[in-house]
mmCIF file of C-alpha atoms in Angstrom:
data_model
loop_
_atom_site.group_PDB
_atom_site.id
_atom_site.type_symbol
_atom_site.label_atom_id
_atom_site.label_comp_id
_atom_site.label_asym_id
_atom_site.label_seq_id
_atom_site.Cartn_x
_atom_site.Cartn_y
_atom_site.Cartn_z
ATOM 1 C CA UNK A 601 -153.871 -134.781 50.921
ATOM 2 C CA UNK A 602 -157.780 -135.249 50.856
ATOM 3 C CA UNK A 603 -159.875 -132.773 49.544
ATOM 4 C CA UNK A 604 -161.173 -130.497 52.297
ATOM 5 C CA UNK A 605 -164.876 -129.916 51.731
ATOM 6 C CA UNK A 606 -165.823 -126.123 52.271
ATOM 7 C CA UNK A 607 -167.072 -125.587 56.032
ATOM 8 C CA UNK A 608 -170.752 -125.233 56.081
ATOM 9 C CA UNK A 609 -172.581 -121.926 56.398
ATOM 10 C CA UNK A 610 -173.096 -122.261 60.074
ATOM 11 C CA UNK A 611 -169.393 -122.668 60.542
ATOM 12 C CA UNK A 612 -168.323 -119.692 58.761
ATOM 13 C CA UNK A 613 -166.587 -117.075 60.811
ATOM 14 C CA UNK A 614 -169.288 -114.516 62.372
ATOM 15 C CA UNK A 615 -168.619 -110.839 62.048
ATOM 16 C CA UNK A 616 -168.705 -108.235 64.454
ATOM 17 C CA UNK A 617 -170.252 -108.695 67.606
ATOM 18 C CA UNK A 618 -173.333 -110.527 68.616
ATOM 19 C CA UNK A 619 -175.509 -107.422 69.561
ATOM 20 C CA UNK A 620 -174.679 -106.023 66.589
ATOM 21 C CA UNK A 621 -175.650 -109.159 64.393
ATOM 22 C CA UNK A 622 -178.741 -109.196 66.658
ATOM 23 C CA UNK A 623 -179.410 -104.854 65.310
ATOM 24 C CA UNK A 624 -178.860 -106.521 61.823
ATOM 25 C CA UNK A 625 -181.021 -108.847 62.487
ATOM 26 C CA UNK A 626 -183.496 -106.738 64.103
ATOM 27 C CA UNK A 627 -183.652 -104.115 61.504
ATOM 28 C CA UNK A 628 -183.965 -106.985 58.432
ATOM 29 C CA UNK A 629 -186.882 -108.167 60.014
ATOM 30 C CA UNK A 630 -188.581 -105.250 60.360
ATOM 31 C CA UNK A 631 -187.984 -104.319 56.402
ATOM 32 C CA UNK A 632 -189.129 -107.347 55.427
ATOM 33 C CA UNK A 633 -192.830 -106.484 56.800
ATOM 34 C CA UNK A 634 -192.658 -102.736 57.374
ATOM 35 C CA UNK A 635 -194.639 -100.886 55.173
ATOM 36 C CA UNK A 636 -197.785 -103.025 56.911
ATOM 37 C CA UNK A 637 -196.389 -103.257 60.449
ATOM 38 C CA UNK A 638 -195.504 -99.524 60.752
ATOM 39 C CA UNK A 639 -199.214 -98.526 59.333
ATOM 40 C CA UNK A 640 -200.568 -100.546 62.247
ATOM 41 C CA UNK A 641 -198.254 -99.212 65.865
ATOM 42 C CA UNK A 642 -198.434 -95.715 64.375
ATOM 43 C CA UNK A 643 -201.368 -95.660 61.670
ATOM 44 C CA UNK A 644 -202.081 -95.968 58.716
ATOM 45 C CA UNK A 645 -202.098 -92.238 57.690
ATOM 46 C CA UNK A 646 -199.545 -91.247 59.493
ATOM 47 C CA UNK A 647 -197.278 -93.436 57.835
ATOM 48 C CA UNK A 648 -198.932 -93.134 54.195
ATOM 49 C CA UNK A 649 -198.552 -89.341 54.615
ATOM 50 C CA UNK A 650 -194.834 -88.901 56.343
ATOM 51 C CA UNK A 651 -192.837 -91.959 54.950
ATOM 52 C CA UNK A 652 -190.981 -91.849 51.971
ATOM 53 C CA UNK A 653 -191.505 -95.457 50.106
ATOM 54 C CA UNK A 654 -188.116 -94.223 48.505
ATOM 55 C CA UNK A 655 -186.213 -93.949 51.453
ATOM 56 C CA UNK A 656 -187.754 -97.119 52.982
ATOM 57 C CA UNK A 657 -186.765 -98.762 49.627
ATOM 58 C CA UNK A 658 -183.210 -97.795 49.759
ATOM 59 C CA UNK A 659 -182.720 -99.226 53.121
ATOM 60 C CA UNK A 660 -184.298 -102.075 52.356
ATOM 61 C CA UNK A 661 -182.038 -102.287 49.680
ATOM 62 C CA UNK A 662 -178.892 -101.559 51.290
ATOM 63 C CA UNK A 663 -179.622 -103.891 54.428
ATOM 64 C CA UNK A 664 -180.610 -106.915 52.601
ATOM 65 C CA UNK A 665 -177.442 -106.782 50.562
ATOM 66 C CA UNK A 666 -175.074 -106.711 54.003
ATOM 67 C CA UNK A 667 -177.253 -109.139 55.465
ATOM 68 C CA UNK A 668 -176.899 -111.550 52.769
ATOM 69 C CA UNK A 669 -173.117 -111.054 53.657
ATOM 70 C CA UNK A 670 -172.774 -111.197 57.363
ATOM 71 C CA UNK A 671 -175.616 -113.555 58.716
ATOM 72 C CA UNK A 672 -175.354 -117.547 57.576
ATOM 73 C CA UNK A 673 -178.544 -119.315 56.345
ATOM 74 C CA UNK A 674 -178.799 -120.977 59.704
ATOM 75 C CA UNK A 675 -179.172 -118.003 61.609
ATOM 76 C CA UNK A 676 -182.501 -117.793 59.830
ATOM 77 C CA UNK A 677 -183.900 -120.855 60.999
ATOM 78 C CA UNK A 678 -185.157 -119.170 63.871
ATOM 79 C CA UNK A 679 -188.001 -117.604 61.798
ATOM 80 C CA UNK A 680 -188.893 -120.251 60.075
ATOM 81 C CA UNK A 681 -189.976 -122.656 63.072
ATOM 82 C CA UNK A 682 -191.981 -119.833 63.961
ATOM 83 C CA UNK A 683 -195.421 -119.687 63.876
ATOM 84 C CA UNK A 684 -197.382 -117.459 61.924
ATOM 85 C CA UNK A 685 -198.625 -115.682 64.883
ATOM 86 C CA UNK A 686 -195.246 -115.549 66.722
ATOM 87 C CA UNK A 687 -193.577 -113.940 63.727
ATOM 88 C CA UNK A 688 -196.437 -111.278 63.144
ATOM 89 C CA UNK A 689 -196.073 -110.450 66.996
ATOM 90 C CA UNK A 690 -191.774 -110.500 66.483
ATOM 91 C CA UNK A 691 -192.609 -108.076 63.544
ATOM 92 C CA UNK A 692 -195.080 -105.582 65.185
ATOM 93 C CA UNK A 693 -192.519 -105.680 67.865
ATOM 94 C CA UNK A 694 -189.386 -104.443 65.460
ATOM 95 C CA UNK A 695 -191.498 -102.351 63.895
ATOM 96 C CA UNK A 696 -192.365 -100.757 67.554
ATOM 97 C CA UNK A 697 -188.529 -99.243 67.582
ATOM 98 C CA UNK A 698 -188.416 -98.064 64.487
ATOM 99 C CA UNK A 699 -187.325 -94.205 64.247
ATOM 100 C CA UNK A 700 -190.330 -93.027 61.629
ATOM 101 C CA UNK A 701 -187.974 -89.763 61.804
ATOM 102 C CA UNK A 702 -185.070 -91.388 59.381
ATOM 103 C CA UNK A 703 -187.705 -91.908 56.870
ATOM 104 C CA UNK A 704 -189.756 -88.439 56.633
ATOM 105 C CA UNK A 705 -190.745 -87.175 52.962
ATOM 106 C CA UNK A 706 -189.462 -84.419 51.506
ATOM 107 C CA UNK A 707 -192.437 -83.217 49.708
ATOM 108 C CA UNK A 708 -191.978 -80.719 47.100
ATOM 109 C CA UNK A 709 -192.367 -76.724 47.215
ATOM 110 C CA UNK A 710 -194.608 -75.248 44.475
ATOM 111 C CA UNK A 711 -192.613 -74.028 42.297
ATOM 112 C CA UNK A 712 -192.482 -70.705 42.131
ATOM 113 C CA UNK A 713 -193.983 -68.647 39.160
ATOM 114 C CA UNK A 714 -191.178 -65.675 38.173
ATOM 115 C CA UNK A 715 -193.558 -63.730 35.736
ATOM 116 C CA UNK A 716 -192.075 -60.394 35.211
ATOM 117 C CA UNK A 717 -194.252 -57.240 34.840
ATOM 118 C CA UNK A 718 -194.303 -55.445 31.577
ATOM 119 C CA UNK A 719 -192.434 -51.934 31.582
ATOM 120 C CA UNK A 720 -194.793 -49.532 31.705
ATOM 121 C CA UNK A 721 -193.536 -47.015 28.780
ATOM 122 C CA UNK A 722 -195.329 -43.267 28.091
ATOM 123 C CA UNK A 723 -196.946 -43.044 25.007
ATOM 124 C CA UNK A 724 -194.941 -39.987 23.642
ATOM 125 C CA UNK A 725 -191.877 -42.199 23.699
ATOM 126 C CA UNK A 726 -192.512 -45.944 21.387
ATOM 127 C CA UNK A 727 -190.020 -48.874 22.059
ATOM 128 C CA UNK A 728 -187.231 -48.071 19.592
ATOM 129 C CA UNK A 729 -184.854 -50.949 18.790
ATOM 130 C CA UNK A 730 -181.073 -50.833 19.534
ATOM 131 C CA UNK A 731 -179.905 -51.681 16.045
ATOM 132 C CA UNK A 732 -181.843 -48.850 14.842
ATOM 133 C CA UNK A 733 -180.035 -45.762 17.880
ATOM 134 C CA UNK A 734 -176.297 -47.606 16.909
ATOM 135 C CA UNK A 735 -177.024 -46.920 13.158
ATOM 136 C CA UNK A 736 -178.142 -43.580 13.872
ATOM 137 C CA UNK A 737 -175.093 -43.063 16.354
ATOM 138 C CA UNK A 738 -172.480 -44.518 13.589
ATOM 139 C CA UNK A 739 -174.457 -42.310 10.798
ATOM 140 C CA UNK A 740 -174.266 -39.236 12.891
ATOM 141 C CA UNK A 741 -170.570 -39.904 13.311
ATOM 142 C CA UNK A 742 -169.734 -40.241 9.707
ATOM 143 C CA UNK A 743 -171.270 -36.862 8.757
ATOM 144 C CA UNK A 744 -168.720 -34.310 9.195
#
């Protein structure tokens, strides 16, 4: 019995089907330059004004973890023998089919100010506490 060295990367099993590595892949490399590729297809203030950086973080988040699971190191290779012109174009591309929708802000409703009016009362008849009528009550009750 030899000892087996571990397969390489490349070699590992691939999951799921290849158009769906290739929407993986797709979507990865649009997070990785989408803040700056989305301001320039749709512009800039649309973007800065609609997009939530928190939502865009979270899927950034959430995509580079899986990514980091399904796709092998050598599937990456591809981007690196790019040039620096051929990835920017690749980028603006993915960033093209983007749905801007998925990413909308929230913003935040003023909040609403839940001032009450002050009772109106007539002057022959002054605010009189509670603790004062029940007394008054329990005395009146007492006296036979």
């Amino acid at each position: 019995m030899g000892s087996s060295s571990p397969a390489p990367a490349c070699a590992l099993p691939r999951f799921g089907a290849t158009a769906a590595r290739r929407a993986l892949l797709r979507r990865a490399c649009w997070w990785g330059s989408s803040y700056r590729s989305n301001r320039s297809v749709y512009g800039s203030e649309k973007v800065e004004q609609e997009v939530s950086c928190y939502y865009l973080a979270d899927e950034i988040r959430g995509t580079y973890r899986g990514m980091m699971i399904a796709i092998p190191p050598c599937e990456w290779k591809v981007f690196e023998q790019m040039s620096l012109m051929e990835l920017t174009q690749v980028l603006l591309d993915l960033a093209g089919l983007v749905n801007l929708r998925a990413f909308l802000r929230h913003p935040r409703l003023e909040k609403k100010t839940n001032f009450r009016l002050k009772r109106q009362r007539p002057a022959n008849r002054p605010h009189v506490s509670t603790a004062k009528i029940l007394a008054q009550t329990k005395a009146k009750k007492l006296t036979p």
